[in-house]
CSV table of C-alpha atoms in Angstrom, one decimal:
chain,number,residue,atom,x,y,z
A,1,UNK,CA,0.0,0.0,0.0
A,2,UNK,CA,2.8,2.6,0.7
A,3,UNK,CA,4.9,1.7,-2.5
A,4,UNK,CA,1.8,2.0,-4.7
A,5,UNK,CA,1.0,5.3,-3.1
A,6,UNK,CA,4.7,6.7,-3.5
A,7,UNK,CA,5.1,5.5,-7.0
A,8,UNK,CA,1.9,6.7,-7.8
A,9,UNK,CA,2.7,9.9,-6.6
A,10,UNK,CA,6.1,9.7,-8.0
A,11,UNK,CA,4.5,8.7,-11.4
A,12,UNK,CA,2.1,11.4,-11.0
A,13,UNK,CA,4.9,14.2,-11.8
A,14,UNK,CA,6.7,11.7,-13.9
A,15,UNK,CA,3.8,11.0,-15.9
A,16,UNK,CA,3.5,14.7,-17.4
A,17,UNK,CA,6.6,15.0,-17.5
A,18,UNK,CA,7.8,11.6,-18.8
A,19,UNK,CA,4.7,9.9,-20.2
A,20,UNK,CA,3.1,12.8,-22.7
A,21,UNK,CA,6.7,14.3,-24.1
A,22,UNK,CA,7.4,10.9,-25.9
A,23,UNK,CA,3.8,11.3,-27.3
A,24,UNK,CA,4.7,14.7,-28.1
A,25,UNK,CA,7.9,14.2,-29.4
A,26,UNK,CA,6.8,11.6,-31.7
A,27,UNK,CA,4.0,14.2,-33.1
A,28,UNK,CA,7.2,16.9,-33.4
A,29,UNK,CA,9.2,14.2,-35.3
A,30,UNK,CA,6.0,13.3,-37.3
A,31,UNK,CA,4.9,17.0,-38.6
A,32,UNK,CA,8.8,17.6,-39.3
A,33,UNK,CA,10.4,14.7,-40.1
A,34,UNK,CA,7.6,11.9,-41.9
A,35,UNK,CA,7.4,13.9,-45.5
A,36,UNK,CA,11.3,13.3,-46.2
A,37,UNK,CA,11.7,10.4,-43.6
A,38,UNK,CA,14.0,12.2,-40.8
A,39,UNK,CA,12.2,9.6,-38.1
A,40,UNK,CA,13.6,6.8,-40.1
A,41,UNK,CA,17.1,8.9,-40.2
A,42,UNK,CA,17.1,9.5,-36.5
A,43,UNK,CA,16.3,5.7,-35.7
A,44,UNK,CA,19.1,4.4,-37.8
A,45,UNK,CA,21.4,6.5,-36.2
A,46,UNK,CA,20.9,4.6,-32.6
A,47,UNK,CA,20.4,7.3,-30.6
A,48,UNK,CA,17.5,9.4,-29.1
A,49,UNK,CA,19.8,12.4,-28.1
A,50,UNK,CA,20.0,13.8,-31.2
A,51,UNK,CA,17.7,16.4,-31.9
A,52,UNK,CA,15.4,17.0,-35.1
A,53,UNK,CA,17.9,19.8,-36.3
A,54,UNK,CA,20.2,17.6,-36.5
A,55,UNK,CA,18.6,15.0,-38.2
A,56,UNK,CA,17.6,17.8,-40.8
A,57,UNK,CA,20.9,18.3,-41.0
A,58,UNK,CA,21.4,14.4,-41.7
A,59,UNK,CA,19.1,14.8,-44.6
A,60,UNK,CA,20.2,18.2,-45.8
A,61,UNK,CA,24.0,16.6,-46.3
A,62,UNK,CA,22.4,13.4,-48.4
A,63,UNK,CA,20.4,16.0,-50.6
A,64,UNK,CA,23.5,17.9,-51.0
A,65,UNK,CA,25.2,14.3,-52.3
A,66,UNK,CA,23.3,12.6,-54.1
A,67,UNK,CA,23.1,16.6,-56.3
A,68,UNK,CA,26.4,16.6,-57.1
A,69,UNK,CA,26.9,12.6,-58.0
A,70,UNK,CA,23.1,12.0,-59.2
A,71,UNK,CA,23.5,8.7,-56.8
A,72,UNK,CA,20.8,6.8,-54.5
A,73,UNK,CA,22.8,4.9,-52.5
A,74,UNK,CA,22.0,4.4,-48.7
A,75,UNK,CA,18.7,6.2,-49.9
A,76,UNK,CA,16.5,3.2,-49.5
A,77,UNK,CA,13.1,3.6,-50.3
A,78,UNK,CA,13.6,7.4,-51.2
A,79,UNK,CA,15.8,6.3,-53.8
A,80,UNK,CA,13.0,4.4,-55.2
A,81,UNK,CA,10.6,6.8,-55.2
A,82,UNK,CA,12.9,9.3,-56.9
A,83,UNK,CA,13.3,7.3,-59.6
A,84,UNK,CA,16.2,4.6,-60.8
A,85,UNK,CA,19.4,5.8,-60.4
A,86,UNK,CA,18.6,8.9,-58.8
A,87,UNK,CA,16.7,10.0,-55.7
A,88,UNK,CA,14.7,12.6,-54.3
A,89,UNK,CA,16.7,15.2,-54.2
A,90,UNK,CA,19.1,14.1,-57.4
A,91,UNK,CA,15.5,14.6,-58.8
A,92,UNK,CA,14.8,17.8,-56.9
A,93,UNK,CA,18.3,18.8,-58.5
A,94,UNK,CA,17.2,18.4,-61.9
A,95,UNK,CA,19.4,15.8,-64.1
A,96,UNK,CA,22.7,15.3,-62.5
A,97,UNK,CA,25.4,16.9,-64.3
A,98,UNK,CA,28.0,14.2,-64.0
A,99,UNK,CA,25.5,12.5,-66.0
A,100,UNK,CA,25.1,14.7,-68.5
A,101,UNK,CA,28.9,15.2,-69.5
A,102,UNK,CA,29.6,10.9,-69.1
A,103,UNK,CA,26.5,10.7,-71.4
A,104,UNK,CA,28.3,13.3,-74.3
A,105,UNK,CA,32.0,11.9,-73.8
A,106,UNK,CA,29.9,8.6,-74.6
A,107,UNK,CA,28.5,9.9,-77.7
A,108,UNK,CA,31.8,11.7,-79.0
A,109,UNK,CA,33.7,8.9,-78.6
A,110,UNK,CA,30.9,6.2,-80.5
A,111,UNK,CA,31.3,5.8,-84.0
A,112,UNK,CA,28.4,4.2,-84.5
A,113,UNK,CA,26.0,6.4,-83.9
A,114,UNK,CA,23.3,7.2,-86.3
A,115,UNK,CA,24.6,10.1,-87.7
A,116,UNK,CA,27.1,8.7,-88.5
A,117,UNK,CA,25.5,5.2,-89.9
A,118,UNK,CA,23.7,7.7,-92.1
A,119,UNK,CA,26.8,9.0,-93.6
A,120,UNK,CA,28.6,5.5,-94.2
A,121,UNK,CA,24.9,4.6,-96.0
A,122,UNK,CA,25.8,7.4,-98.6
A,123,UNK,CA,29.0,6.3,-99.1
A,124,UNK,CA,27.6,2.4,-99.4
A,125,UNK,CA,24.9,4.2,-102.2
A,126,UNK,CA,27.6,5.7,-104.4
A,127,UNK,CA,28.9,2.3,-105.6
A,128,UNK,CA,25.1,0.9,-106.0
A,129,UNK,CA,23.8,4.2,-107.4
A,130,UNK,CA,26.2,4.0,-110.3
A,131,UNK,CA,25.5,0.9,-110.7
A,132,UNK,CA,21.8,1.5,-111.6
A,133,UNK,CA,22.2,4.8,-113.4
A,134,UNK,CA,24.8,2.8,-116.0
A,135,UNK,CA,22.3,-0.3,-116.0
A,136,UNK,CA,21.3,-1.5,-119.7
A,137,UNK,CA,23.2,1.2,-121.6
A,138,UNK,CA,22.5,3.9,-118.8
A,139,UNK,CA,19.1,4.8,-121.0
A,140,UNK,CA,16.6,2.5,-119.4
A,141,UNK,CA,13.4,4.6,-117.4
A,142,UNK,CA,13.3,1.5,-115.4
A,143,UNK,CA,16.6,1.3,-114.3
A,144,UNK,CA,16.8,5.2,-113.9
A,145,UNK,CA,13.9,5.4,-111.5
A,146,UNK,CA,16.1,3.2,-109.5
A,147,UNK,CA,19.3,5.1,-109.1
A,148,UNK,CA,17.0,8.2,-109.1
A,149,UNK,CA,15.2,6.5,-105.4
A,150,UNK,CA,19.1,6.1,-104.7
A,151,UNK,CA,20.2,9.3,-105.0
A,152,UNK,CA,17.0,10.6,-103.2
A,153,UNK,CA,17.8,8.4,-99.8
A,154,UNK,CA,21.5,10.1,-99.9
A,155,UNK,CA,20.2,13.7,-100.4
A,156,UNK,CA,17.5,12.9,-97.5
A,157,UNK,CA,19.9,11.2,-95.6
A,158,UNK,CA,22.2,14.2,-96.1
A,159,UNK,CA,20.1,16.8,-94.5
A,160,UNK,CA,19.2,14.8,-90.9
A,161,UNK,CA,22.8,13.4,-90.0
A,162,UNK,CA,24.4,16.9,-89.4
A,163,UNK,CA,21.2,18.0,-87.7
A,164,UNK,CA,21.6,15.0,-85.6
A,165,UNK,CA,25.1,14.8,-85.0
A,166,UNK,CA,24.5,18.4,-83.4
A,167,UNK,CA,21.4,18.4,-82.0
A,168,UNK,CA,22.5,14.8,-79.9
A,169,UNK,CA,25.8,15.9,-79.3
A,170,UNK,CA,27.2,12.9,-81.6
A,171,UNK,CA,29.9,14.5,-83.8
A,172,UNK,CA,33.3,12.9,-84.0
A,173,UNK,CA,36.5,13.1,-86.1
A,174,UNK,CA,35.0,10.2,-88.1
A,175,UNK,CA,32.1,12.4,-89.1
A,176,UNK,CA,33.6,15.3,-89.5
A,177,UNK,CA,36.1,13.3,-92.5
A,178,UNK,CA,33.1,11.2,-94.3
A,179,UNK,CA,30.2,13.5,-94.2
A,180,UNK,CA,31.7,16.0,-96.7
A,181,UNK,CA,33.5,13.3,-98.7
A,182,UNK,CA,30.0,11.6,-98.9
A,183,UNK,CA,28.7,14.3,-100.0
A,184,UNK,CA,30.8,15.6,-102.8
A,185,UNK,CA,30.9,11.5,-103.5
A,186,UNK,CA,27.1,11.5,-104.7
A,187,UNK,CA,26.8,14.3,-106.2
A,188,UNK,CA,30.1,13.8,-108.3
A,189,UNK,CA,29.2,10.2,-109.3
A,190,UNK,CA,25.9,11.5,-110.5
A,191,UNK,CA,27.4,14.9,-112.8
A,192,UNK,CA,30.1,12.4,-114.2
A,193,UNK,CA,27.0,9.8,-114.9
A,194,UNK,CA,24.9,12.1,-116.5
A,195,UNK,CA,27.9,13.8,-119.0
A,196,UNK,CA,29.4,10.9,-119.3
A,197,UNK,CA,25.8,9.8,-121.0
A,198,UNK,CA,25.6,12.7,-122.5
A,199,UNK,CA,22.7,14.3,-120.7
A,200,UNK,CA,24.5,16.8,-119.0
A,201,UNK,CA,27.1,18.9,-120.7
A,202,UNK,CA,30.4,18.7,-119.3
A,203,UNK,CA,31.3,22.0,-118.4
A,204,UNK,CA,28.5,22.3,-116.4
A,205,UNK,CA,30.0,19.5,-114.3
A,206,UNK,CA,33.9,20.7,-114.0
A,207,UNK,CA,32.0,24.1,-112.4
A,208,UNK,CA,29.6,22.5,-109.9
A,209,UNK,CA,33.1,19.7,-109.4
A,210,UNK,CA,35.3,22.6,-109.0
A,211,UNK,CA,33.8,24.5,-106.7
A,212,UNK,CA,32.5,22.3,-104.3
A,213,UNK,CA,36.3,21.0,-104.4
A,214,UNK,CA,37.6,24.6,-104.6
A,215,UNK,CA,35.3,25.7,-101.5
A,216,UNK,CA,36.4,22.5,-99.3
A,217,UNK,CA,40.3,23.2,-99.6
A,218,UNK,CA,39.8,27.1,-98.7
A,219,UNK,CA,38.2,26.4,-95.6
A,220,UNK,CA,40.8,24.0,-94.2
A,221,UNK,CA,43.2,27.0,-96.2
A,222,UNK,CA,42.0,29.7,-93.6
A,223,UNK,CA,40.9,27.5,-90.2
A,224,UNK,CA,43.9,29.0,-88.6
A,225,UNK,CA,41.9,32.4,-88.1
A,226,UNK,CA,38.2,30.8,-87.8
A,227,UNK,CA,35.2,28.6,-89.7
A,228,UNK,CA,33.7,29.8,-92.5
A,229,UNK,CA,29.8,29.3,-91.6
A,230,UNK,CA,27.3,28.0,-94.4
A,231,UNK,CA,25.2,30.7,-95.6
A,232,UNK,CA,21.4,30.1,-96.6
A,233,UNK,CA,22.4,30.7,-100.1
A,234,UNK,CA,24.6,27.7,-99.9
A,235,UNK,CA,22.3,25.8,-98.7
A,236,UNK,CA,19.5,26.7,-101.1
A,237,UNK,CA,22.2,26.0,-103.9
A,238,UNK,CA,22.7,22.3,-102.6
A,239,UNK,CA,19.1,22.3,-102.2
A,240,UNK,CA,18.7,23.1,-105.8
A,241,UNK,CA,21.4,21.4,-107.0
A,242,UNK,CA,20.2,17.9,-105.6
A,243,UNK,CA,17.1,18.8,-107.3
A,244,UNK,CA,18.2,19.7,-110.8
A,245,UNK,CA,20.5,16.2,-110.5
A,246,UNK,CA,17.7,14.7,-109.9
A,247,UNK,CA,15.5,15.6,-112.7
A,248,UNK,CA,18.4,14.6,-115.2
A,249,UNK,CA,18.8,11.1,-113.6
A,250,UNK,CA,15.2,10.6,-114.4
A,251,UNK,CA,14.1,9.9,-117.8
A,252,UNK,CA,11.8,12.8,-118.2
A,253,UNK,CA,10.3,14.4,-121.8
A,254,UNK,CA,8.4,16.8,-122.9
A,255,UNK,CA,7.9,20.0,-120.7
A,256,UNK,CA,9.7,17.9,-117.6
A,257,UNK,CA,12.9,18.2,-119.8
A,258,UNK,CA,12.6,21.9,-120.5
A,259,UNK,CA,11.9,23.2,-116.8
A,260,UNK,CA,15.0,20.4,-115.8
A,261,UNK,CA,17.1,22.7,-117.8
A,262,UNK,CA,16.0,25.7,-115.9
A,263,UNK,CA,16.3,24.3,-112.8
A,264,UNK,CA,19.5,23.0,-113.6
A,265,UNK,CA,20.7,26.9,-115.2
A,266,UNK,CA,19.3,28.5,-111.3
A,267,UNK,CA,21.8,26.0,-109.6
A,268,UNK,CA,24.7,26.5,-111.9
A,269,UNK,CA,24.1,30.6,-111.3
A,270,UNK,CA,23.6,29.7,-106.7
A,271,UNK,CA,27.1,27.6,-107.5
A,272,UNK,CA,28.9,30.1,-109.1
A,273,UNK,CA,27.4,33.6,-106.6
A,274,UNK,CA,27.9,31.1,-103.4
A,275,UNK,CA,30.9,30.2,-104.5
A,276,UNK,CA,32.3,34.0,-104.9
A,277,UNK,CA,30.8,34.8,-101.6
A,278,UNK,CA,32.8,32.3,-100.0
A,279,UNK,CA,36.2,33.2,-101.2
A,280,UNK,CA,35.4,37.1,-100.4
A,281,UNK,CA,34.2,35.5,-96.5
A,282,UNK,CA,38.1,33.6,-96.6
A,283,UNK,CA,39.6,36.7,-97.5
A,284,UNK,CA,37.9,39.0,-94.8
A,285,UNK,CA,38.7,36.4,-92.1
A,286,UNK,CA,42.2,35.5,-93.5
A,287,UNK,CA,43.0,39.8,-92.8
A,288,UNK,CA,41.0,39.7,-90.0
A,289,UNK,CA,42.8,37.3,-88.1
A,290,UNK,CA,46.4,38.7,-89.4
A,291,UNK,CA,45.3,41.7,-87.9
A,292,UNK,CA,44.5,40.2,-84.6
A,293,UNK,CA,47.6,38.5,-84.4
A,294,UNK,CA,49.8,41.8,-85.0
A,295,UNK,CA,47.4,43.4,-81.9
A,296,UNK,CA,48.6,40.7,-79.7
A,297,UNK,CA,52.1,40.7,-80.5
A,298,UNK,CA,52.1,44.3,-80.1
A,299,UNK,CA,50.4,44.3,-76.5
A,300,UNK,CA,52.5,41.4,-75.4
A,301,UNK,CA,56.4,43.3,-76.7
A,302,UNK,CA,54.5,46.7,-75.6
Protein backbone atom coordinates (compact mmCIF):
# COMPACT_ATOMS: atom_id res chain seq x y z
CA UNK A 1 0.00 0.00 0.00
CA UNK A 2 2.82 2.61 0.74
CA UNK A 3 4.93 1.74 -2.54
CA UNK A 4 1.76 2.01 -4.72
CA UNK A 5 0.99 5.27 -3.15
CA UNK A 6 4.71 6.68 -3.51
CA UNK A 7 5.14 5.46 -6.97
CA UNK A 8 1.86 6.69 -7.81
CA UNK A 9 2.73 9.90 -6.55
CA UNK A 10 6.10 9.68 -7.97
CA UNK A 11 4.51 8.73 -11.37
CA UNK A 12 2.05 11.41 -11.03
CA UNK A 13 4.88 14.20 -11.79
CA UNK A 14 6.73 11.67 -13.92
CA UNK A 15 3.83 11.03 -15.86
CA UNK A 16 3.52 14.66 -17.41
CA UNK A 17 6.62 15.00 -17.50
CA UNK A 18 7.79 11.56 -18.79
CA UNK A 19 4.68 9.85 -20.22
CA UNK A 20 3.08 12.75 -22.66
CA UNK A 21 6.67 14.28 -24.09
CA UNK A 22 7.38 10.94 -25.91
CA UNK A 23 3.81 11.30 -27.32
CA UNK A 24 4.69 14.70 -28.06
CA UNK A 25 7.92 14.17 -29.38
CA UNK A 26 6.84 11.62 -31.72
CA UNK A 27 4.00 14.21 -33.12
CA UNK A 28 7.15 16.85 -33.36
CA UNK A 29 9.20 14.17 -35.31
CA UNK A 30 5.98 13.35 -37.33
CA UNK A 31 4.91 16.99 -38.56
CA UNK A 32 8.76 17.60 -39.26
CA UNK A 33 10.43 14.74 -40.15
CA UNK A 34 7.63 11.92 -41.86
CA UNK A 35 7.39 13.91 -45.54
CA UNK A 36 11.34 13.29 -46.15
CA UNK A 37 11.73 10.42 -43.59
CA UNK A 38 14.03 12.18 -40.75
CA UNK A 39 12.19 9.64 -38.10
CA UNK A 40 13.60 6.76 -40.14
CA UNK A 41 17.14 8.88 -40.20
CA UNK A 42 17.09 9.45 -36.53
CA UNK A 43 16.32 5.68 -35.70
CA UNK A 44 19.09 4.44 -37.76
CA UNK A 45 21.41 6.54 -36.19
CA UNK A 46 20.86 4.63 -32.63
CA UNK A 47 20.39 7.27 -30.64
CA UNK A 48 17.46 9.43 -29.14
CA UNK A 49 19.79 12.36 -28.13
CA UNK A 50 19.96 13.81 -31.25
CA UNK A 51 17.70 16.43 -31.95
CA UNK A 52 15.39 16.99 -35.09
CA UNK A 53 17.86 19.83 -36.32
CA UNK A 54 20.15 17.64 -36.54
CA UNK A 55 18.59 14.98 -38.22
CA UNK A 56 17.62 17.79 -40.84
CA UNK A 57 20.91 18.29 -40.98
CA UNK A 58 21.40 14.38 -41.67
CA UNK A 59 19.12 14.77 -44.62
CA UNK A 60 20.18 18.23 -45.78
CA UNK A 61 24.01 16.64 -46.30
CA UNK A 62 22.35 13.40 -48.42
CA UNK A 63 20.45 15.98 -50.60
CA UNK A 64 23.51 17.89 -51.05
CA UNK A 65 25.23 14.25 -52.30
CA UNK A 66 23.32 12.58 -54.11
CA UNK A 67 23.07 16.60 -56.34
CA UNK A 68 26.39 16.56 -57.12
CA UNK A 69 26.92 12.61 -57.98
CA UNK A 70 23.12 11.99 -59.18
CA UNK A 71 23.48 8.70 -56.75
CA UNK A 72 20.82 6.83 -54.46
CA UNK A 73 22.75 4.94 -52.54
CA UNK A 74 22.00 4.41 -48.69
CA UNK A 75 18.71 6.20 -49.92
CA UNK A 76 16.53 3.20 -49.51
CA UNK A 77 13.08 3.59 -50.26
CA UNK A 78 13.64 7.38 -51.15
CA UNK A 79 15.83 6.35 -53.76
CA UNK A 80 13.02 4.42 -55.20
CA UNK A 81 10.57 6.85 -55.25
CA UNK A 82 12.91 9.28 -56.85
CA UNK A 83 13.34 7.30 -59.61
CA UNK A 84 16.25 4.55 -60.82
CA UNK A 85 19.39 5.77 -60.43
CA UNK A 86 18.61 8.85 -58.78
CA UNK A 87 16.75 10.04 -55.69
CA UNK A 88 14.74 12.60 -54.31
CA UNK A 89 16.72 15.22 -54.18
CA UNK A 90 19.06 14.12 -57.37
CA UNK A 91 15.51 14.56 -58.75
CA UNK A 92 14.77 17.85 -56.89
CA UNK A 93 18.26 18.84 -58.48
CA UNK A 94 17.21 18.39 -61.93
CA UNK A 95 19.39 15.84 -64.05
CA UNK A 96 22.73 15.26 -62.48
CA UNK A 97 25.38 16.88 -64.32
CA UNK A 98 27.98 14.25 -64.05
CA UNK A 99 25.51 12.46 -66.00
CA UNK A 100 25.12 14.73 -68.54
CA UNK A 101 28.91 15.17 -69.53
CA UNK A 102 29.63 10.94 -69.12
CA UNK A 103 26.47 10.71 -71.42
CA UNK A 104 28.29 13.28 -74.28
CA UNK A 105 31.96 11.85 -73.85
CA UNK A 106 29.86 8.63 -74.58
CA UNK A 107 28.54 9.94 -77.66
CA UNK A 108 31.79 11.66 -78.98
CA UNK A 109 33.67 8.86 -78.60
CA UNK A 110 30.95 6.20 -80.48
CA UNK A 111 31.30 5.77 -84.05
CA UNK A 112 28.44 4.21 -84.52
CA UNK A 113 25.96 6.41 -83.85
CA UNK A 114 23.27 7.21 -86.29
CA UNK A 115 24.60 10.08 -87.71
CA UNK A 116 27.07 8.71 -88.48
CA UNK A 117 25.54 5.20 -89.89
CA UNK A 118 23.70 7.70 -92.12
CA UNK A 119 26.84 9.01 -93.61
CA UNK A 120 28.59 5.50 -94.21
CA UNK A 121 24.87 4.60 -95.98
CA UNK A 122 25.84 7.38 -98.59
CA UNK A 123 29.05 6.26 -99.09
CA UNK A 124 27.63 2.44 -99.38
CA UNK A 125 24.86 4.17 -102.20
CA UNK A 126 27.61 5.71 -104.35
CA UNK A 127 28.90 2.27 -105.62
CA UNK A 128 25.14 0.91 -105.98
CA UNK A 129 23.79 4.20 -107.36
CA UNK A 130 26.25 4.04 -110.30
CA UNK A 131 25.50 0.86 -110.71
CA UNK A 132 21.81 1.46 -111.60
CA UNK A 133 22.21 4.79 -113.41
CA UNK A 134 24.80 2.78 -116.05
CA UNK A 135 22.26 -0.31 -116.05
CA UNK A 136 21.31 -1.50 -119.73
CA UNK A 137 23.22 1.17 -121.61
CA UNK A 138 22.48 3.94 -118.84
CA UNK A 139 19.08 4.77 -121.00
CA UNK A 140 16.58 2.50 -119.44
CA UNK A 141 13.40 4.57 -117.44
CA UNK A 142 13.32 1.53 -115.39
CA UNK A 143 16.65 1.28 -114.31
CA UNK A 144 16.83 5.16 -113.87
CA UNK A 145 13.92 5.44 -111.55
CA UNK A 146 16.08 3.22 -109.51
CA UNK A 147 19.32 5.09 -109.13
CA UNK A 148 16.99 8.17 -109.13
CA UNK A 149 15.21 6.46 -105.41
CA UNK A 150 19.11 6.12 -104.70
CA UNK A 151 20.19 9.33 -105.05
CA UNK A 152 16.99 10.61 -103.19
CA UNK A 153 17.83 8.44 -99.83
CA UNK A 154 21.46 10.09 -99.94
CA UNK A 155 20.18 13.66 -100.37
CA UNK A 156 17.54 12.92 -97.48
CA UNK A 157 19.87 11.19 -95.62
CA UNK A 158 22.22 14.24 -96.06
CA UNK A 159 20.13 16.80 -94.49
CA UNK A 160 19.19 14.79 -90.90
CA UNK A 161 22.77 13.37 -90.01
CA UNK A 162 24.41 16.87 -89.45
CA UNK A 163 21.22 17.96 -87.74
CA UNK A 164 21.57 14.97 -85.59
CA UNK A 165 25.08 14.82 -84.96
CA UNK A 166 24.46 18.40 -83.43
CA UNK A 167 21.35 18.37 -81.96
CA UNK A 168 22.55 14.76 -79.86
CA UNK A 169 25.84 15.91 -79.31
CA UNK A 170 27.21 12.88 -81.62
CA UNK A 171 29.90 14.47 -83.84
CA UNK A 172 33.32 12.90 -84.04
CA UNK A 173 36.50 13.15 -86.08
CA UNK A 174 35.00 10.20 -88.13
CA UNK A 175 32.13 12.37 -89.05
CA UNK A 176 33.56 15.29 -89.49
CA UNK A 177 36.08 13.28 -92.45
CA UNK A 178 33.08 11.15 -94.32
CA UNK A 179 30.19 13.45 -94.19
CA UNK A 180 31.72 15.98 -96.74
CA UNK A 181 33.48 13.32 -98.74
CA UNK A 182 30.04 11.64 -98.90
CA UNK A 183 28.72 14.31 -99.97
CA UNK A 184 30.82 15.63 -102.75
CA UNK A 185 30.87 11.53 -103.50
CA UNK A 186 27.11 11.50 -104.68
CA UNK A 187 26.84 14.27 -106.15
CA UNK A 188 30.05 13.81 -108.26
CA UNK A 189 29.23 10.21 -109.33
CA UNK A 190 25.89 11.49 -110.54
CA UNK A 191 27.36 14.90 -112.79
CA UNK A 192 30.06 12.36 -114.18
CA UNK A 193 27.00 9.80 -114.93
CA UNK A 194 24.86 12.06 -116.49
CA UNK A 195 27.89 13.85 -118.96
CA UNK A 196 29.44 10.92 -119.35
CA UNK A 197 25.83 9.78 -120.99
CA UNK A 198 25.60 12.71 -122.53
CA UNK A 199 22.72 14.27 -120.72
CA UNK A 200 24.51 16.83 -118.99
CA UNK A 201 27.14 18.90 -120.66
CA UNK A 202 30.44 18.66 -119.31
CA UNK A 203 31.34 22.02 -118.45
CA UNK A 204 28.54 22.34 -116.39
CA UNK A 205 30.04 19.48 -114.28
CA UNK A 206 33.85 20.72 -114.02
CA UNK A 207 31.98 24.06 -112.39
CA UNK A 208 29.59 22.55 -109.86
CA UNK A 209 33.13 19.74 -109.40
CA UNK A 210 35.33 22.62 -108.98
CA UNK A 211 33.84 24.45 -106.67
CA UNK A 212 32.52 22.34 -104.25
CA UNK A 213 36.31 21.02 -104.37
CA UNK A 214 37.65 24.63 -104.56
CA UNK A 215 35.27 25.74 -101.53
CA UNK A 216 36.42 22.53 -99.32
CA UNK A 217 40.29 23.24 -99.64
CA UNK A 218 39.81 27.10 -98.67
CA UNK A 219 38.16 26.36 -95.63
CA UNK A 220 40.77 24.03 -94.19
CA UNK A 221 43.21 26.99 -96.21
CA UNK A 222 42.01 29.67 -93.62
CA UNK A 223 40.91 27.47 -90.18
CA UNK A 224 43.91 28.99 -88.64
CA UNK A 225 41.91 32.41 -88.09
CA UNK A 226 38.22 30.77 -87.82
CA UNK A 227 35.20 28.56 -89.74
CA UNK A 228 33.75 29.84 -92.46
CA UNK A 229 29.80 29.33 -91.63
CA UNK A 230 27.33 28.02 -94.36
CA UNK A 231 25.24 30.68 -95.62
CA UNK A 232 21.43 30.13 -96.62
CA UNK A 233 22.45 30.73 -100.14
CA UNK A 234 24.63 27.72 -99.86
CA UNK A 235 22.30 25.82 -98.74
CA UNK A 236 19.52 26.75 -101.08
CA UNK A 237 22.20 26.01 -103.95
CA UNK A 238 22.67 22.34 -102.60
CA UNK A 239 19.09 22.28 -102.19
CA UNK A 240 18.66 23.13 -105.84
CA UNK A 241 21.45 21.40 -107.01
CA UNK A 242 20.18 17.89 -105.60
CA UNK A 243 17.05 18.84 -107.28
CA UNK A 244 18.22 19.72 -110.77
CA UNK A 245 20.46 16.23 -110.50
CA UNK A 246 17.72 14.66 -109.90
CA UNK A 247 15.53 15.65 -112.65
CA UNK A 248 18.40 14.55 -115.19
CA UNK A 249 18.75 11.08 -113.56
CA UNK A 250 15.21 10.60 -114.43
CA UNK A 251 14.14 9.85 -117.75
CA UNK A 252 11.76 12.75 -118.21
CA UNK A 253 10.29 14.45 -121.76
CA UNK A 254 8.40 16.79 -122.94
CA UNK A 255 7.86 20.04 -120.68
CA UNK A 256 9.72 17.93 -117.56
CA UNK A 257 12.91 18.21 -119.76
CA UNK A 258 12.63 21.93 -120.49
CA UNK A 259 11.91 23.17 -116.76
CA UNK A 260 15.00 20.45 -115.80
CA UNK A 261 17.08 22.71 -117.84
CA UNK A 262 16.04 25.66 -115.86
CA UNK A 263 16.28 24.28 -112.84
CA UNK A 264 19.48 22.95 -113.61
CA UNK A 265 20.71 26.94 -115.18
CA UNK A 266 19.31 28.55 -111.27
CA UNK A 267 21.81 25.95 -109.56
CA UNK A 268 24.74 26.48 -111.85
CA UNK A 269 24.11 30.61 -111.33
CA UNK A 270 23.63 29.72 -106.72
CA UNK A 271 27.14 27.63 -107.45
CA UNK A 272 28.94 30.10 -109.09
CA UNK A 273 27.38 33.58 -106.59
CA UNK A 274 27.88 31.08 -103.42
CA UNK A 275 30.88 30.16 -104.48
CA UNK A 276 32.34 33.96 -104.86
CA UNK A 277 30.83 34.78 -101.62
CA UNK A 278 32.85 32.31 -100.03
CA UNK A 279 36.19 33.23 -101.16
CA UNK A 280 35.42 37.07 -100.38
CA UNK A 281 34.21 35.49 -96.48
CA UNK A 282 38.05 33.55 -96.58
CA UNK A 283 39.63 36.74 -97.50
CA UNK A 284 37.90 38.97 -94.84
CA UNK A 285 38.70 36.43 -92.14
CA UNK A 286 42.25 35.51 -93.53
CA UNK A 287 42.98 39.76 -92.76
CA UNK A 288 40.99 39.68 -89.97
CA UNK A 289 42.80 37.28 -88.14
CA UNK A 290 46.42 38.67 -89.41
CA UNK A 291 45.33 41.74 -87.94
CA UNK A 292 44.48 40.17 -84.57
CA UNK A 293 47.61 38.47 -84.39
CA UNK A 294 49.77 41.85 -85.00
CA UNK A 295 47.39 43.37 -81.85
CA UNK A 296 48.58 40.65 -79.72
CA UNK A 297 52.15 40.67 -80.53
CA UNK A 298 52.11 44.30 -80.11
CA UNK A 299 50.40 44.30 -76.46
CA UNK A 300 52.54 41.42 -75.40
CA UNK A 301 56.42 43.25 -76.75
CA UNK A 302 54.49 46.71 -75.59
Amino acid sequence: MTGAPASAAGGSSGARRAGPPPAAGGVERGDLGAPAGVGDLGGRGGSGGRGDLSDLGELSDLGECMDRTGRSEGMGPAGSAGGAGEGGAGERGGAPRGGKIAAAAVNQASVWNVANLLTMLRLVLVPGFVALMLGNGGNDPAWRSFAWAAFAIAMITDLFDGHLARTYNLVTDFGKIADPIADKAIMGAALICLSSLGDLPWWVTAVILGRELGITLLRFLVIRYGVIPASRGGKLKTLTQGVAVGMYVLALTGPLATLRFWVMAAAVVLTVATGLDYVRQAIVLRRQGIAERRAVLKETEG
